[in-house]
Coordinates of C-alpha atoms in Angstrom, one line a residue:
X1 CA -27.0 21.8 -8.0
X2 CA -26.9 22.2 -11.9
X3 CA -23.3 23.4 -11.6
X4 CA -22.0 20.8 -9.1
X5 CA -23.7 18.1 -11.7
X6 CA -22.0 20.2 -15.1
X7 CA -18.8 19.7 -13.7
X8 CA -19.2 16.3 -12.2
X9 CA -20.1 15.0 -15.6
X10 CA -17.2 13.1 -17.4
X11 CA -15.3 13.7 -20.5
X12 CA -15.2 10.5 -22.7
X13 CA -13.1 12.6 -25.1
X14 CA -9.7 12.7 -22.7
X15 CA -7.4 9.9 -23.1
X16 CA -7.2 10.0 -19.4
X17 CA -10.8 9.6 -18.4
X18 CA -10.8 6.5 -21.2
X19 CA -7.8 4.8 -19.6
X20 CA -8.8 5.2 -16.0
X21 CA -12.4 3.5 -17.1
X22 CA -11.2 0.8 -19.0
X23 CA -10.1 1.9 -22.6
X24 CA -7.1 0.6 -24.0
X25 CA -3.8 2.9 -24.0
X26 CA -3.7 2.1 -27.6
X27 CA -7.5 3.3 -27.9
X28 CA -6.9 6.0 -25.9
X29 CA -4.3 7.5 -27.6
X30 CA -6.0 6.6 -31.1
X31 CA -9.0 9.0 -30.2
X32 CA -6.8 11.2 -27.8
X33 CA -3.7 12.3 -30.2
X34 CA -1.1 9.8 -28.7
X35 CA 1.4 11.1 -25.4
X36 CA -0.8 12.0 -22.1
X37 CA -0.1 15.4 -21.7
X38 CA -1.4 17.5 -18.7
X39 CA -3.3 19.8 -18.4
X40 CA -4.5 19.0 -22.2
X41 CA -5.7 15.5 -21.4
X42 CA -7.8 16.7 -18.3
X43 CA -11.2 15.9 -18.2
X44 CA -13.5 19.2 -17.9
X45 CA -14.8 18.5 -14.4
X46 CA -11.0 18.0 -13.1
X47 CA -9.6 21.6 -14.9
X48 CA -12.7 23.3 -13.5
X49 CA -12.6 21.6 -9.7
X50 CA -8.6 22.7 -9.8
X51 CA -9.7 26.4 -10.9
X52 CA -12.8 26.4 -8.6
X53 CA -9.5 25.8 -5.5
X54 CA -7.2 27.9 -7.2
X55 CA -9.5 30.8 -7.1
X56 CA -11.3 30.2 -3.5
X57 CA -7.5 29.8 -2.2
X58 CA -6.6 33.4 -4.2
X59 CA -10.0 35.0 -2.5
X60 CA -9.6 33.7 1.1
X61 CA -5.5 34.7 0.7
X62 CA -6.6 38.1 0.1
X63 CA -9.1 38.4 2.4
X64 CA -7.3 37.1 5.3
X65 CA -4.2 39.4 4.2
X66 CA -6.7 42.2 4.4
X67 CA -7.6 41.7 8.1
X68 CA -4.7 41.5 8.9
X69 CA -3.3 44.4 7.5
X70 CA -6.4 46.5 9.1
X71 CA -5.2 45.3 12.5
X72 CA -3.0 48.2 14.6
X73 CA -0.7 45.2 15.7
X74 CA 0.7 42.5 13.9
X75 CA -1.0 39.3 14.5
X76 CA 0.7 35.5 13.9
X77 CA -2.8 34.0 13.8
X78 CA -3.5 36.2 11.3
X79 CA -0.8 36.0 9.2
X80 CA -0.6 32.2 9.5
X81 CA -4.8 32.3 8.0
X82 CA -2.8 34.1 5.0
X83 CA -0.3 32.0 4.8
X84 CA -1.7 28.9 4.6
X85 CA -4.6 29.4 1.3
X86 CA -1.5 31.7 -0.5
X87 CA 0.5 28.4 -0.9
X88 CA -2.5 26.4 -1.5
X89 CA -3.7 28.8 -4.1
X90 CA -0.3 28.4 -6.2
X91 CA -0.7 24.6 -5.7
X92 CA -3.8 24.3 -6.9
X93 CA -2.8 27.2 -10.1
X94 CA 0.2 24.9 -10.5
X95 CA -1.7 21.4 -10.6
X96 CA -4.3 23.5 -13.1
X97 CA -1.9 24.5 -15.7
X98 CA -0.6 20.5 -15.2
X99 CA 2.5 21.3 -13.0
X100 CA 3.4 18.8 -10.4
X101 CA 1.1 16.1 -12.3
X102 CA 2.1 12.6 -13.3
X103 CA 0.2 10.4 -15.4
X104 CA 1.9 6.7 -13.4
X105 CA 1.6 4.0 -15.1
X106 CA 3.7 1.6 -12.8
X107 CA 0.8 0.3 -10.7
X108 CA -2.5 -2.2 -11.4
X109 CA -3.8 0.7 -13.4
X110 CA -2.3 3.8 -14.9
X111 CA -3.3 6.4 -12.2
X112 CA -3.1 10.6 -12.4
X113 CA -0.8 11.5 -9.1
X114 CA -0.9 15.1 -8.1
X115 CA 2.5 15.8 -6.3
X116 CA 2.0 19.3 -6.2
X117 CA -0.6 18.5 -3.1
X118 CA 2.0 17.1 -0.9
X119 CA 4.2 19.7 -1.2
X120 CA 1.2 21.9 -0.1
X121 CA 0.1 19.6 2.3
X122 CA 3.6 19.3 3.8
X123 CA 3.9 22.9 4.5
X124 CA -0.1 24.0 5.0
X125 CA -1.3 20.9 7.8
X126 CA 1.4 21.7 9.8
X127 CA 0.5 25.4 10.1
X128 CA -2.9 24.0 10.8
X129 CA -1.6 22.3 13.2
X130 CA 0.0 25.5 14.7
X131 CA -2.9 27.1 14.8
X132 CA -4.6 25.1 17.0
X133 CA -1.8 24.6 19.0
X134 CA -2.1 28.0 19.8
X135 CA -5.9 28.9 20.2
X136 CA -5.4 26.1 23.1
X137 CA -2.4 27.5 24.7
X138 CA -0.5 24.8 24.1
X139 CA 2.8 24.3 25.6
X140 CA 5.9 23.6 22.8
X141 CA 6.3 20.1 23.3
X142 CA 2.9 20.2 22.3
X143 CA 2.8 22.3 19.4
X144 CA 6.1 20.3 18.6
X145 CA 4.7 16.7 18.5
X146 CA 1.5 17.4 16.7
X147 CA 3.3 19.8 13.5
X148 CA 5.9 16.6 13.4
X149 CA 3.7 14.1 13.0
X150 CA 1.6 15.9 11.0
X151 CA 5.0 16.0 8.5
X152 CA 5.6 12.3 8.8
X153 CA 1.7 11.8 7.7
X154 CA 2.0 13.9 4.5
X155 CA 5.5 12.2 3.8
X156 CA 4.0 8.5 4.7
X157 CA 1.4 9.3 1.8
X158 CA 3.8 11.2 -0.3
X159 CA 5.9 7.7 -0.5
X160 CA 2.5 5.3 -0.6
X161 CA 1.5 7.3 -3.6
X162 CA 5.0 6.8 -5.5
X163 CA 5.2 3.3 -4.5
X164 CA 3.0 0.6 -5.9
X165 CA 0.1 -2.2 -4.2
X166 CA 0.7 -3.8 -1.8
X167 CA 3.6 -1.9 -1.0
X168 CA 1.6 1.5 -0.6
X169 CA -0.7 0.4 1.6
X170 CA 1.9 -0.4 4.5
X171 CA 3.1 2.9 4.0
X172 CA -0.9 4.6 3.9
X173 CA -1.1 2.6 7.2
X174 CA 1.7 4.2 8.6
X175 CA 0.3 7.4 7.8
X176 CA -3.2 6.7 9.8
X177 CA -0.6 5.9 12.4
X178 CA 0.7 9.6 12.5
X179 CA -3.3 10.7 11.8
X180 CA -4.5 8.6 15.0
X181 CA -1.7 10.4 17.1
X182 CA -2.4 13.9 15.9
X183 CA -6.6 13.2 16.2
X184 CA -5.9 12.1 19.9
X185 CA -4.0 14.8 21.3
X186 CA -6.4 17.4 19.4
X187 CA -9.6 15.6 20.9
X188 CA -8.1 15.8 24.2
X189 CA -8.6 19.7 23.7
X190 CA -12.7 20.1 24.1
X191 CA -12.1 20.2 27.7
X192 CA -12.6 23.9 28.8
X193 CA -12.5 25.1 25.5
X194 CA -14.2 28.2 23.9
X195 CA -16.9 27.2 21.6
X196 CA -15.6 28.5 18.7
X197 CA -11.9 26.7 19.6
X198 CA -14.4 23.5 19.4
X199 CA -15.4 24.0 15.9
X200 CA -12.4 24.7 14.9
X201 CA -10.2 21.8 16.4
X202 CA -13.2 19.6 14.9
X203 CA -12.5 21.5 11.5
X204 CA -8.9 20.1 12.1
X205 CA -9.8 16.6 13.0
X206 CA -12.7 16.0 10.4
X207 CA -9.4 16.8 7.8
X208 CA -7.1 14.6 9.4
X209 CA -9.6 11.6 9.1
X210 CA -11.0 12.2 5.5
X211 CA -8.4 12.7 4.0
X212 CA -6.0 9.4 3.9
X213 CA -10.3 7.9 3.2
X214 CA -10.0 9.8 -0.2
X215 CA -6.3 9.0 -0.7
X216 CA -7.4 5.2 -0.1
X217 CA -10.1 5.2 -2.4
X218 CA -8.6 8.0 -5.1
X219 CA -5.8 7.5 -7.5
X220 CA -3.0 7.0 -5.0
X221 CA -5.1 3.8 -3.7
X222 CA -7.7 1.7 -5.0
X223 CA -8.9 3.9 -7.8
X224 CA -12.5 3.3 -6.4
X225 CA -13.4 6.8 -7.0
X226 CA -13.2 9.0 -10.6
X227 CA -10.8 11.1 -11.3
X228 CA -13.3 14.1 -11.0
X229 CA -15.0 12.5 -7.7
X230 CA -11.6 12.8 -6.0
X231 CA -10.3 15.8 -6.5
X232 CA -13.7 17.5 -6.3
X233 CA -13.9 15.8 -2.7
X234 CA -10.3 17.4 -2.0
X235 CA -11.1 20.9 -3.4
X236 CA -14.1 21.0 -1.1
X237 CA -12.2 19.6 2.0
X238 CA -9.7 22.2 1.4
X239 CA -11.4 25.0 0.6
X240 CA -13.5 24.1 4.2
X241 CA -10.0 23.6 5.9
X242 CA -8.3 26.6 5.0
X243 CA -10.4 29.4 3.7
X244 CA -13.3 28.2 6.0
X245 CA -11.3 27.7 8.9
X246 CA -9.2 31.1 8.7
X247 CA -12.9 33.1 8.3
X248 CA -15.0 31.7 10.8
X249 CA -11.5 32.0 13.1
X250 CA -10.5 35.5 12.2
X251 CA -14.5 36.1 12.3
X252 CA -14.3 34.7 15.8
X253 CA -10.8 36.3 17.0
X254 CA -11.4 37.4 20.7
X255 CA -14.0 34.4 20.9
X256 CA -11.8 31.7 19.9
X257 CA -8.8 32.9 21.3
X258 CA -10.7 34.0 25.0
X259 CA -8.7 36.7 24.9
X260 CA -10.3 40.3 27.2
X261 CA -9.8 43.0 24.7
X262 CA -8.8 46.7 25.0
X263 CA -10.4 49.5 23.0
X264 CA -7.6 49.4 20.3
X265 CA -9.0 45.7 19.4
X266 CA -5.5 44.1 20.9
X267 CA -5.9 41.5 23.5
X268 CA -5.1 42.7 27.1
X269 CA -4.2 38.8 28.7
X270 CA -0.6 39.2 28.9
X271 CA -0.1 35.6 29.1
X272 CA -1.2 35.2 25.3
X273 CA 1.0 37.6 24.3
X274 CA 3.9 36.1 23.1
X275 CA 0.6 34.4 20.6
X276 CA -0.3 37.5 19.0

């Protein structure tokens, strides 16, 4: 708790923190050394929450590529579990040395976007997506519909967070729009479902729902929450969603996936074959 509350605690000394709370630019800049620079103008919390997901992304990557590699057979589940912390980890590394960062000062109040995220996000809840696609032996059409409007809800943000109120708010809407479609269909997969699969889809849906909440109430929205508050929520809701997800899946291989399995560790169901 003493850590959590350490980094939690704000930085009056960054031009950044003293703009988003209220300071004048002019102010700001007096007692911050002028242009907002990133990552310079950070407050702590913010550089160390980044790290903290940089790091856990880098761990879980490595980890996940290890099972993997220990397998006889190649596995796409497994290599997907890499895949997806490997690009978060360079997102995060990137955002942390203050690439794919903009200080925008177009809306109500200047706000710190992190574009770097979408580009993750783009790439990573899609795969995701995939994932539990396959764990329920979904058909294509499926698979297809969730992973595209999983696309359209990153890009719906993406565009909220460059535009400005009240215009970013109809396009935030439209991306609950694409979240309510892809939490339907993925609710609609408890039924005969492996208990771990049940976790795991509700891994998938909990992110879904949470996450245009933060984006609302973070930087790209209202502002309601710090800085620090916001991405510290983010960090922790990805780190759960990828690293978390891949373990207690990979963890859980022949009980998620209900596979029967042969003394070589390979699943014998030759049905799920063209899965593994």
């Amino acid at each position: 708790a003493g850590i959590f509350l350490y980094l939690w605690r704000p930085t009056s000394m960054s031009p950044v923190f003293q703009i988003l709370n209220g300071t004048s630019a002019e102010a700001a800049a007096d007692g911050g050394g002028g242009d907002i620079t990133f990552p310079d103008d950070f407050p702590n919390s913010v550089k160390h929450f980044l790290l903290i997901g940089a790091v856990g992304m880098m761990v879980g990557a490595g980890i996940f590529l290890y099972l993997s590699m220990i397998r006889t057979k190649a596995s796409l589940y497994h290599s997907l579990a890499f895949i997806m912390p490997a690009i978060s980890a360079m997102s995060y590394y990137a955002m942390w040395t203050g690439m794919g960062v903009e200080f925008k000062t177009t809306d109500t109040s200047p706000r710190v976007i992190f574009w770097a995220r979408y580009i993750d996000y783009v790439v990573t809840v899609p795969l995701l997506l995939i994932q539990l696609a396959l764990i329920a032996k979904a058909d294509t059409s499926a698979m297809v519909a969730s992973t595209g409007n999983s696309v359209l809800f990153v890009i719906a943000l993406l565009i909220g967070a460059m535009n400005v109120a009240p215009f970013k708010y109809m396009w935030w809407f439209g991306g609950v729009v694409f979240a309510v479609l892809i939490v339907v269909q993925l609710a609609g997969r408890y039924e005969n479902a492996t208990d771990i699969a049940k976790v795991l889809n509700t891994i998938g849906i909990v992110f879904i729902v949470v996450y245009p909440l933060i984006w609302l109430l973070g930087s790209e929205g209202t502002a309601s929450l710090g800085l620090s508050q916001e991405v510290a929520f983010l960090t922790i809701l990805d780190l759960v969603t990828k690293v978390g997800f891949g373990l207690y899946f990979l963890l859980n291989f022949e009980a998620a996936t209900g596979d029967e399995v042969g003394p070589d560790g390979e699943p014998l169901n030759q049905q799920s074959q063209q899965y593994v």
